[in-house]
Coordinates of C-alpha atoms and ligand atoms in Angstrom, one line a residue:
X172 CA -15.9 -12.9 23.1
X173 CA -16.2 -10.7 20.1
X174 CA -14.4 -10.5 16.9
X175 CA -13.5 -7.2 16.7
X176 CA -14.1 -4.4 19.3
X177 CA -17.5 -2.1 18.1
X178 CA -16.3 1.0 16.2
X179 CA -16.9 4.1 18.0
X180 CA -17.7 7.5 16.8
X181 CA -18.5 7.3 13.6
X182 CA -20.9 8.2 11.7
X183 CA -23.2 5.8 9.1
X184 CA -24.1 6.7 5.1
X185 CA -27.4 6.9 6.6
X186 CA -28.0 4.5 3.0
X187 CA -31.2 2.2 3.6
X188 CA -30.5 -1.8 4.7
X189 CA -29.0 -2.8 7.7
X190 CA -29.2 -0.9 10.6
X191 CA -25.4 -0.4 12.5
X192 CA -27.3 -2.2 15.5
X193 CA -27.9 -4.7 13.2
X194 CA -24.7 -5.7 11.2
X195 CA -22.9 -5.7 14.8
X196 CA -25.7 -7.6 16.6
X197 CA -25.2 -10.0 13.9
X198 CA -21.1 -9.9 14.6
X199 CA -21.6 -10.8 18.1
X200 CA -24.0 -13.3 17.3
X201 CA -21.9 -15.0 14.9
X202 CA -18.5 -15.0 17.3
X203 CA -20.2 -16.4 20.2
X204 CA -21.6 -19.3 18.2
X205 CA -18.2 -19.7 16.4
X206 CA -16.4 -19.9 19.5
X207 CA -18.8 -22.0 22.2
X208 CA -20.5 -24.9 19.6
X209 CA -17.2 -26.5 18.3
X210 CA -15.8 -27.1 21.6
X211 CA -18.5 -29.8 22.1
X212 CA -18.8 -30.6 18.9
X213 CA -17.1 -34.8 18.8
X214 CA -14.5 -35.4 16.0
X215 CA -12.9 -32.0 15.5
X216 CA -9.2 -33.3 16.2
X217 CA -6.5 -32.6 13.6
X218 CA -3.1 -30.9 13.2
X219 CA -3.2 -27.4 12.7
X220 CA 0.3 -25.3 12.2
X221 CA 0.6 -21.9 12.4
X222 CA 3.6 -20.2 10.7
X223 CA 3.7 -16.3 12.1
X224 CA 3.1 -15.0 15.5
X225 CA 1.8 -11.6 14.9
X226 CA -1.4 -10.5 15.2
X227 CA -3.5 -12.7 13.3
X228 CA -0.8 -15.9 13.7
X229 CA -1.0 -15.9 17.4
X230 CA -4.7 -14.9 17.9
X231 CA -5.5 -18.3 15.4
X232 CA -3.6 -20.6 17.1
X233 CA -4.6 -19.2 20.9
X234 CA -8.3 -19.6 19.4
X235 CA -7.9 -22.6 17.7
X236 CA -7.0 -24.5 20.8
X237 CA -10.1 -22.5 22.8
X238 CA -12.5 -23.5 20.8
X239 CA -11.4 -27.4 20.8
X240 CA -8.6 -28.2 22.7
X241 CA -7.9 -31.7 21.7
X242 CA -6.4 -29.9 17.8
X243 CA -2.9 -29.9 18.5
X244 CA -1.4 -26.5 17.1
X245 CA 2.0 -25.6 16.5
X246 CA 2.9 -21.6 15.9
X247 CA 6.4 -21.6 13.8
X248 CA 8.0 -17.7 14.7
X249 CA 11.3 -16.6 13.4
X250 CA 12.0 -13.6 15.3
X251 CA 13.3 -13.8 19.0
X252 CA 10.5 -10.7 20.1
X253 CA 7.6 -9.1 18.2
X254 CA 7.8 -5.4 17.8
X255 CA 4.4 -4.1 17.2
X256 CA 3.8 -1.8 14.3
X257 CA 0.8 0.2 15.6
X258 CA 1.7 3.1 17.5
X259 CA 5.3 2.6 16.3
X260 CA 5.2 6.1 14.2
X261 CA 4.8 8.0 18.1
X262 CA 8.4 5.9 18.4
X263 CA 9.8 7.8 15.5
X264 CA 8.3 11.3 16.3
X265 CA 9.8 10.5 20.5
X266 CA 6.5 10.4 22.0
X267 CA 7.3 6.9 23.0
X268 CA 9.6 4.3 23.6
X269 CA 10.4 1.0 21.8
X270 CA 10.2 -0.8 24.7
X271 CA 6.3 -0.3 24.5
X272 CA 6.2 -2.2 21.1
X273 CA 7.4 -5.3 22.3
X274 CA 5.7 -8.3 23.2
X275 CA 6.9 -12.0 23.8
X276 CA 5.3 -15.7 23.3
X277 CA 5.1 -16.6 26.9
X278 CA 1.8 -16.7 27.5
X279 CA 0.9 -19.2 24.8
X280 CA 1.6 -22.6 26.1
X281 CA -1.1 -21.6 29.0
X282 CA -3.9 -22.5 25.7
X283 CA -1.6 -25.8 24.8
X284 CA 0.2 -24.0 21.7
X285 CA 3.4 -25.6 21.1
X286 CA 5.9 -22.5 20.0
X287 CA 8.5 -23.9 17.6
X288 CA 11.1 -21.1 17.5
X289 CA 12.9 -21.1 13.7
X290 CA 12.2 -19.4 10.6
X291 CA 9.6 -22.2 8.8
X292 CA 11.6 -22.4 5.0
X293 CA 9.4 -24.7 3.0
X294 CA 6.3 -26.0 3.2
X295 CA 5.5 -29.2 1.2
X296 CA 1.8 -29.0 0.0
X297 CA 0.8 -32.5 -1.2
X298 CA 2.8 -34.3 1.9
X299 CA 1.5 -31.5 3.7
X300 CA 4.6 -30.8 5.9
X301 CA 6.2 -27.0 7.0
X302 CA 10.4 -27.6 7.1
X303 CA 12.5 -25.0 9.2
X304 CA 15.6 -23.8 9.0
X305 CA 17.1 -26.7 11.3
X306 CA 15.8 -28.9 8.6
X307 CA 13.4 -30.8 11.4
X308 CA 9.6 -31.1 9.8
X309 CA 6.6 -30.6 11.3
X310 CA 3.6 -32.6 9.8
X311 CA -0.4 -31.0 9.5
X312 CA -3.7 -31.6 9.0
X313 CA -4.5 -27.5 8.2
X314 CA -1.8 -24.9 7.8
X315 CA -2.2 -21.1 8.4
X316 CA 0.2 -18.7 7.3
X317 CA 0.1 -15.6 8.8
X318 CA 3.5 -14.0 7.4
X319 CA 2.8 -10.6 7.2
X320 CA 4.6 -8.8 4.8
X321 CA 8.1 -8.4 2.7
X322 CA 9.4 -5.5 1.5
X323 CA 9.5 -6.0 -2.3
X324 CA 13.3 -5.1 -3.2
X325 CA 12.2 -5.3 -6.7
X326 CA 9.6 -2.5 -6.7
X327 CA 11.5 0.6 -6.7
X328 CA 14.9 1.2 -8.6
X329 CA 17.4 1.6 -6.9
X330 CA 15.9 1.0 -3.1
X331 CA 17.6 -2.5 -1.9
X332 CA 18.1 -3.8 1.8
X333 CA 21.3 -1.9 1.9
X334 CA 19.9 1.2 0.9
X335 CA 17.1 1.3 3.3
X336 CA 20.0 1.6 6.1
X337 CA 20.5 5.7 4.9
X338 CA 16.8 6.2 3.8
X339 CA 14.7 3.7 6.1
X340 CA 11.2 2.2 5.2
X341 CA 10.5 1.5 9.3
X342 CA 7.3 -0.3 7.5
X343 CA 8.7 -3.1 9.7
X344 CA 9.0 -2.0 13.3
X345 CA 12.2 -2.6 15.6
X346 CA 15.7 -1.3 14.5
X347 CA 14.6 0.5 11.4
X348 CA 11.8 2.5 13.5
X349 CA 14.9 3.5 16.0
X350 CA 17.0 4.6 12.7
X351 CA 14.7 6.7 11.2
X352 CA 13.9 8.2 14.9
X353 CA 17.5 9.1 15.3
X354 CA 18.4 10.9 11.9
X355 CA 15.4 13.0 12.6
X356 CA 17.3 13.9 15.8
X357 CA 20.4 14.0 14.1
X358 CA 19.2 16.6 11.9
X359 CA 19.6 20.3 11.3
X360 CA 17.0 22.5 12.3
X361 CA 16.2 23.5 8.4
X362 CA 16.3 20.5 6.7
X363 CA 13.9 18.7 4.5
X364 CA 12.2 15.2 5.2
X365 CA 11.3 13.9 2.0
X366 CA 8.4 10.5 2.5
X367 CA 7.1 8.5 0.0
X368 CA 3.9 6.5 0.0
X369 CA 3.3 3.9 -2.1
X370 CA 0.5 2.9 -4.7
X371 CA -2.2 0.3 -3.3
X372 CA -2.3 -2.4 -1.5
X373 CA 0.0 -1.5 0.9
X374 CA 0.1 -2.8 5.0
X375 CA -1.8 -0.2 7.1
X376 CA -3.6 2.3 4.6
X377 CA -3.6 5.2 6.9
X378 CA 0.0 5.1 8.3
X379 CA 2.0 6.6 5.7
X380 CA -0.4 9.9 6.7
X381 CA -0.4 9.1 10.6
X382 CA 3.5 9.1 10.4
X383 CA 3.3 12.2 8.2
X384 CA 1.3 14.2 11.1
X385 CA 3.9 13.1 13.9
X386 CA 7.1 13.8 12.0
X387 CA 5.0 17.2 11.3
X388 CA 4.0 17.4 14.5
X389 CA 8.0 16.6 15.7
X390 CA 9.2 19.5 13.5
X391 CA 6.8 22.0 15.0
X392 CA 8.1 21.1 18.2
X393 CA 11.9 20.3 17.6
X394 CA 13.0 22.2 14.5
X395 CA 10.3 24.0 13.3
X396 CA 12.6 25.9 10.2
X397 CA 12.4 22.5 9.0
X398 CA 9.7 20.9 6.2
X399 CA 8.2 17.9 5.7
X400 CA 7.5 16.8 1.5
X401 CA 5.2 13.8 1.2
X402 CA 5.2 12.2 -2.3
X403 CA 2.6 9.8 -2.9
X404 CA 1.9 7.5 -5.9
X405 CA -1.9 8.1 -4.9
X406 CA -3.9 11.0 -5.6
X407 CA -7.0 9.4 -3.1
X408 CA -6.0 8.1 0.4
X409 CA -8.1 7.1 3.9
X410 CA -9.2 9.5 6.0
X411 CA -8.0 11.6 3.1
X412 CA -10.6 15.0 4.5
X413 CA -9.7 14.5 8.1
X414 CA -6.2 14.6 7.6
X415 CA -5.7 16.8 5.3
X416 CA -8.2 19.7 7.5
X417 CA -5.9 18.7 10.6
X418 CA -2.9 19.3 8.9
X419 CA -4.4 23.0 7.5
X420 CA -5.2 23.4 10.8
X421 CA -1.7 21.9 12.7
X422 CA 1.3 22.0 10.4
X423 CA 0.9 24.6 7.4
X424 CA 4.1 25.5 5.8
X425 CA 5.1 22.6 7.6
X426 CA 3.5 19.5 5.8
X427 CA 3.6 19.5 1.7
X428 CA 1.1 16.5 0.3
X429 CA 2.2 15.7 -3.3
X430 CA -0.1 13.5 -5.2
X431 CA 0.1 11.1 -8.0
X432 CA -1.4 13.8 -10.5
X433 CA 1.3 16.4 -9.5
X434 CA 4.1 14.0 -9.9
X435 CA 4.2 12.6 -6.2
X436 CA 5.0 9.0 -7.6
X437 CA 8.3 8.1 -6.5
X438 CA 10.0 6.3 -10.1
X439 CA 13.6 5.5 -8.1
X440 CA 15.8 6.4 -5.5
X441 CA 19.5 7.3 -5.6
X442 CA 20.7 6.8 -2.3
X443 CA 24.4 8.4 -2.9
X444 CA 22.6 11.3 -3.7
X445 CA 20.1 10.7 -0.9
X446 CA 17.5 11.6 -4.0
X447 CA 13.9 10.6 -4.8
X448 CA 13.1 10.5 -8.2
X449 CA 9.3 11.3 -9.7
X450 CA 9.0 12.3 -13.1
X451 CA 7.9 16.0 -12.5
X452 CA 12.0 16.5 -10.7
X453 CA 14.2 14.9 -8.3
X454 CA 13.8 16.0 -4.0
X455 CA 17.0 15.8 -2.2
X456 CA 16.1 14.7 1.4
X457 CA 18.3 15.4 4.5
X458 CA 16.3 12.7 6.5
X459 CA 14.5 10.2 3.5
X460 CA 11.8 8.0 4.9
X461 CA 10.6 5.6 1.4
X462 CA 7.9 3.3 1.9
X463 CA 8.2 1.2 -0.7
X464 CA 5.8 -1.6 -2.5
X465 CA 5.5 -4.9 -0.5
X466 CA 4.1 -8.2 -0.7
X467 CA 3.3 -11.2 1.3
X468 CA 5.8 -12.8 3.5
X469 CA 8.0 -14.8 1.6
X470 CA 7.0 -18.3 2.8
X471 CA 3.3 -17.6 1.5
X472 CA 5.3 -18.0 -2.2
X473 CA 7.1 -21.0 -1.2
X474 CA 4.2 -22.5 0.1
X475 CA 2.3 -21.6 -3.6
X476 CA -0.4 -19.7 -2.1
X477 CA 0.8 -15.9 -3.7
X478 CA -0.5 -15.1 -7.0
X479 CA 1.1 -13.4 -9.1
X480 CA 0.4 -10.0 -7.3
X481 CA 3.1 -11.4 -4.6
X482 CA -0.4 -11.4 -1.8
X483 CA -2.5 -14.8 -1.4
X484 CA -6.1 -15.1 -3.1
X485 CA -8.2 -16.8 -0.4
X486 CA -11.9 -18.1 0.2
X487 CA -13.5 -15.0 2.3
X488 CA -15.3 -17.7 4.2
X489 CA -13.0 -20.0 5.8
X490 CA -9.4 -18.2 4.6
X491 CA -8.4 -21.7 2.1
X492 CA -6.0 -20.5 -0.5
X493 CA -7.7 -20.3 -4.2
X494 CA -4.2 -21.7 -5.1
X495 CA -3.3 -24.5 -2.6
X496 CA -5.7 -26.7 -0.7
X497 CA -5.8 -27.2 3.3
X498 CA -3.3 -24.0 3.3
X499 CA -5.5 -20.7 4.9
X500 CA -3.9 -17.5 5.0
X501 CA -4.8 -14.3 7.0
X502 CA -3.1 -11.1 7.9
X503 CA -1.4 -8.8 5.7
X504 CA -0.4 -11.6 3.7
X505 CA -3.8 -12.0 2.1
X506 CA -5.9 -10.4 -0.5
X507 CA -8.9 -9.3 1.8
X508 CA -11.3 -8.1 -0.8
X509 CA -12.5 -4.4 0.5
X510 CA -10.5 -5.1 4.4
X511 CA -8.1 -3.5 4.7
X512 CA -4.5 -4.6 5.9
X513 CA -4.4 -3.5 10.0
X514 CA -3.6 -5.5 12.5
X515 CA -7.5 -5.0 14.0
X516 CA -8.4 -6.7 11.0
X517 CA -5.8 -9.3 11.3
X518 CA -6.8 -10.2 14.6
X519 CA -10.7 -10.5 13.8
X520 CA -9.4 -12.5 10.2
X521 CA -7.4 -14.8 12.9
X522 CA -10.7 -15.8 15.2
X523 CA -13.0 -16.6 12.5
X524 CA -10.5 -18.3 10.6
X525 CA -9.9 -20.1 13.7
X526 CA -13.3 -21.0 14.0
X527 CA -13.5 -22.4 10.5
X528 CA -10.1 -24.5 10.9
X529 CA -12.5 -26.1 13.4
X530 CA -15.4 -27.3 11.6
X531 CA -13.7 -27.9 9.0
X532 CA -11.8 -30.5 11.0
X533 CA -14.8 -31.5 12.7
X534 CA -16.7 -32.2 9.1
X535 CA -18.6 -29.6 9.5
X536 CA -19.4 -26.0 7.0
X537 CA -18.2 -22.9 8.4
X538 CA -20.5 -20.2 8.9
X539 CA -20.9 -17.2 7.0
X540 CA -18.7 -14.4 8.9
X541 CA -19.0 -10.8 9.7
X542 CA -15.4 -8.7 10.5
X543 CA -15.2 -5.2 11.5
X544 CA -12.0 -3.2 11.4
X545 CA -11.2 0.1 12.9
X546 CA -8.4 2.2 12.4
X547 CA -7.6 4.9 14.7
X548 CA -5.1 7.3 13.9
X549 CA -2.7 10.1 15.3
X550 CA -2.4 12.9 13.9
X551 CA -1.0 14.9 16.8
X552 CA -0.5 13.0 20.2
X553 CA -3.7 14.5 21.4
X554 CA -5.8 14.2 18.3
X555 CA -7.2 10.7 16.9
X556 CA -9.5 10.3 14.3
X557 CA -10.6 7.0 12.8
X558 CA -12.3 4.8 10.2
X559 CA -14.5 1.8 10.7
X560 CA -16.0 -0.9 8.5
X561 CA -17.6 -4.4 8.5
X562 CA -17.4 -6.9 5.8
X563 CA -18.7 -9.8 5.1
X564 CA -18.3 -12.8 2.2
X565 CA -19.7 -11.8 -1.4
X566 CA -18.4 -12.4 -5.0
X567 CA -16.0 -14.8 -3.2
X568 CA -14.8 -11.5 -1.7
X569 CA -14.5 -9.5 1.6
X570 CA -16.8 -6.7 0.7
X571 CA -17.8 -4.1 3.0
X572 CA -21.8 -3.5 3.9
X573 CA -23.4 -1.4 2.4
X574 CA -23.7 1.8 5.2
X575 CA -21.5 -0.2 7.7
X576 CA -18.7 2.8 6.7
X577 CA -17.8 5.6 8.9
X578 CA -15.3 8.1 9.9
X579 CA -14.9 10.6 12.9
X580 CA -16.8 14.0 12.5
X581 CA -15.1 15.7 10.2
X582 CA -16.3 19.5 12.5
X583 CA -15.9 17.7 15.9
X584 CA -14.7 19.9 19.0
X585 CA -11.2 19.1 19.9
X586 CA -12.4 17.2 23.1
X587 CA -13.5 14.0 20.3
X588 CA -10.1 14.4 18.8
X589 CA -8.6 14.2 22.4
X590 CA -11.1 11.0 23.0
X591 CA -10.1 9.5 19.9
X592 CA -6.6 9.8 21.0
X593 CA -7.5 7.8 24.0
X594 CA -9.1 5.2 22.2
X595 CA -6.5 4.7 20.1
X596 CA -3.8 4.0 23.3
X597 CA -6.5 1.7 24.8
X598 CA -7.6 -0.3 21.4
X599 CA -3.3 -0.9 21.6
X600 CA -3.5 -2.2 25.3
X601 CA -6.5 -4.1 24.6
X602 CA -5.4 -5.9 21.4
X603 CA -1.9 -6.9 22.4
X604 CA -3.2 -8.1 25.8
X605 CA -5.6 -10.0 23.7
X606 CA -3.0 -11.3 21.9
X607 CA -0.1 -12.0 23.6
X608 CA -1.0 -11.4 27.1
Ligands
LIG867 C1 3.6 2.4 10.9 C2 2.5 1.4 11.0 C3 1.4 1.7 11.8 C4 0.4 0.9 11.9 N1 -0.7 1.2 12.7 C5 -1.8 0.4 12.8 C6 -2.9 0.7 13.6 O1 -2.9 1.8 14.2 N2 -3.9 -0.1 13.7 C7 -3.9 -1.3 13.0 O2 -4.9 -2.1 13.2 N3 -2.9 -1.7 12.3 C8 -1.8 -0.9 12.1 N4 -0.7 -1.2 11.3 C9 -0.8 -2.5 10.5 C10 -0.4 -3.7 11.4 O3 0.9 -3.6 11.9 C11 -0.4 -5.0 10.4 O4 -1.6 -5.0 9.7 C12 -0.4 -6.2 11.3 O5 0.9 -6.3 12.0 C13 -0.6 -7.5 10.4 O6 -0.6 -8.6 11.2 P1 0.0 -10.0 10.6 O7 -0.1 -11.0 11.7 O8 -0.5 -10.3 9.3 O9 1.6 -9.7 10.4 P2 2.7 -9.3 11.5 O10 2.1 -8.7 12.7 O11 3.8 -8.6 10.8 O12 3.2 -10.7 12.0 C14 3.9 -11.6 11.1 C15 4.8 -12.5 12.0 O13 5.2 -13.6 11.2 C16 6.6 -13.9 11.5 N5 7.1 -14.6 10.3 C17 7.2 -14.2 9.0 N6 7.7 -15.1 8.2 C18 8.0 -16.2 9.0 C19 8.5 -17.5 8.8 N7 8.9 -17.9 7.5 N8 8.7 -18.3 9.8 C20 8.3 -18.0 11.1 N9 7.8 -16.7 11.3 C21 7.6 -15.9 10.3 C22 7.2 -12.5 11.7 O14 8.4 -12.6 12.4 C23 6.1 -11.9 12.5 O15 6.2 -12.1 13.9 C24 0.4 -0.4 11.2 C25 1.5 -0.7 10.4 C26 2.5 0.2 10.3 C27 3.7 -0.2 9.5

């Protein structure tokens, strides 16, 4: 088993140290001993709960129980179905359906999870016990939170839960992807979709820019008088070159990019008005998409593990909060060091955090990890391009390796963009099988 699938197609710094051979040799190396030793290993029993079942909740507590099944782990999930996020802006742009994004919690029990289906609404640290919203209480030895993430409602004037009903976020997928899909179709032929992107850290670095090229790419197709402004609170972003050559190439006079430095940061929103306000002028939007600041999932701050950045400070090594002992936290909720927040990375934080939950039970020290995450993304549904990275634990950090980096060819014939494409649809298959199959 590995903990993340080998990046493809990219290309290395060429810098001197590690070859790419090496770093992922070393990857392999490390999951195979971090999933086959603990399971003989005597002693390694203990409680584990898991609140979240997304990607990195459900991949820990699967693991956890692979690697020794006599730990008893509980996964807390609120909602009655996961909707996946990845691949979610083709939903918006009708290149698929909803139904694709869904997955269920079936499969689980076959590794001895327990599923305990509630919202978990407290966690009590020093008697080390998660509450749900039934009130019943579930004791542990180790907790994992894996929440994801919140919207922050207090990050942009004037955008609150109602508001996001006219001008959605769809940062969460499910019925706010579907409403954002349909006022695109609702609209005019000639009207504008205004974005916003917001400032860093933010879940899934390149989507704002992935869902920018398919509501582009919708346009061209569907209602090609119509425009599409972007306003950004960034003047940098990833794949930054790729993206914006495809979009030259794709959508011109189609797809505006408006950066922080020409006054793309989004100050408030007047939703009467359906408005964005920047401080260079206001952008009325017929269709308003406004991804706005977030932060971890709400029950990392009950629990005590967010800082006062609203995301959770953790030990790159074995995932422990720096704020609250015996509680680990992965995913989107946590402060990764250079990783970024993708469900690829999720999942790969989920199995060696696993792994670590382990020895640690077991009395034993955790090894030193190696993660990779790649991000494909598409910019047209025949045309992927992605980014890769490994990291590993420095400065008490995730920090990527030095000429581990790479993205796709930035002159590559359109047959790689039609491969990536590929490998962006299978990575999907493979990852939710992985996870929930
Ligand atoms: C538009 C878009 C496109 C994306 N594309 C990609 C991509 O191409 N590749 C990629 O790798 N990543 C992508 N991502 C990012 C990816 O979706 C996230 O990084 C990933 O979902 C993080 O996993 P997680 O397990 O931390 O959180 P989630 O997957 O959100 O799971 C959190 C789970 O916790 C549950 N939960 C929360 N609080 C509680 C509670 N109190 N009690 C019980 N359950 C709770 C939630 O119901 C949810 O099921 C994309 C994101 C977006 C928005």
């Amino acid at each position: 088993m590995r903990i993340g699938t080998p990046p493809r197609k990219t290309e290395c710094s060429g810098k001197k140290g590690l070859s790419r051979r090496d770093l992922l040799t070393g990857v392999a190396a490390f999951a195979s001993a971090a999933l086959s030793a603990p399971a003989l290993s005597q002693g390694a029993a203990g409680r584990v709960v898991v609140v979240g079942g997304g990607f990195a909740g459900t991949t820990c507590a699967r693991f956890i129980r692979r690697i020794d099944p006599r730990i008893a782990v509980t996964l807390i999930e609120a909602s009655p179905i996961f909707v996946a996020c990845p691949l979610s802006n083709a939903v918006i742009a009708g290149l698929r359906e909803l139904q694709a994004q869904q997955f269920g919690w079936d499969k689980v029990a076959g590794d001895g999870v327990v599923l305990a289906r509630a919202p978990a609404t407290g966690v009590d640290a020093q008697s080390r016990f998660v509450t749900l919203s039934d009130n019943a209480r579930i004791a542990y030895d180790r907790l994992v939170l894996a929440p994801g993430i919140d919207i922050n409602w207090e990050g942009l004037p004037g955008y609150t839960e109602a508001a996001s009903e006219r001008m959605p976020h769809a940062w969460k997928a499910g019925d706010q992807t579907l409403l954002l899909r349909r006022q695109l179709e609702a609209m005019d032929d000639g009207g504008i979709v205004v974005m916003s992107a917001p400032a860093n850290p933010f879940r899934c670095p390149p989507g704002p820019y992935e869902r920018a090229s398919l509501i582009a790419y919708y346009l061209k197709t569907k209602k090609p008088k119509s425009k599409l402004i972007v306003l950004d609170a960034k003047d940098a972003f990833s794949k930054q070159r790729l993206f914006q050559n495809a979009w030259k190439e794709l959508y011109p006079g189609i797809l505006e990019w408006v950066p922080l430095s020409s006054g793309g940061k989004v100050t408030s929103v007047d939703v009467a008005n359906m408005t964005l306000v920047t401080d260079f002028g206001n952008h009325k939007a017929s269709v308003a998409n406004v991804i706005p600041p977030q932060k971890a999932g709400r029950i990392a701050t009950l629990a005590g593990a967010a800082d006062r950045t609203g995301w959770c400070p953790v030990d790159p090594v074995t995932f422990e909060s720096k704020q609250q002992p015996n509680i680990h936290v992965i995913g989107d909720a946590a402060i990764m060091g250079a990783m970024p927040k993708s469900a690829f990375s999720a999942n790969a934080q989920a199995k060696v955090c696993a792994a670590a939950v382990a020895k640690v039970l077991g009395g034993k020290t955790p090894e030193q990890p190696k993660l990779i995450n790649t991000c494909y993304s598409l910019v047209a549904p025949d045309y992927g391009i992605s980014i890769a990275g490994v990291y590993h634990a420095a400065d008490g950090q995730l920090k990527e390796i030095e000429g581990s980096a790479g993205v796709s060819p930035l002159d590559a014939p359109s047959a790689t963009r039609e491969m990536e494409a590929r490998l962006a649809n299978g990575w999907f298959k493979t990852i939710t099988a992985e996870v929930f199959g």
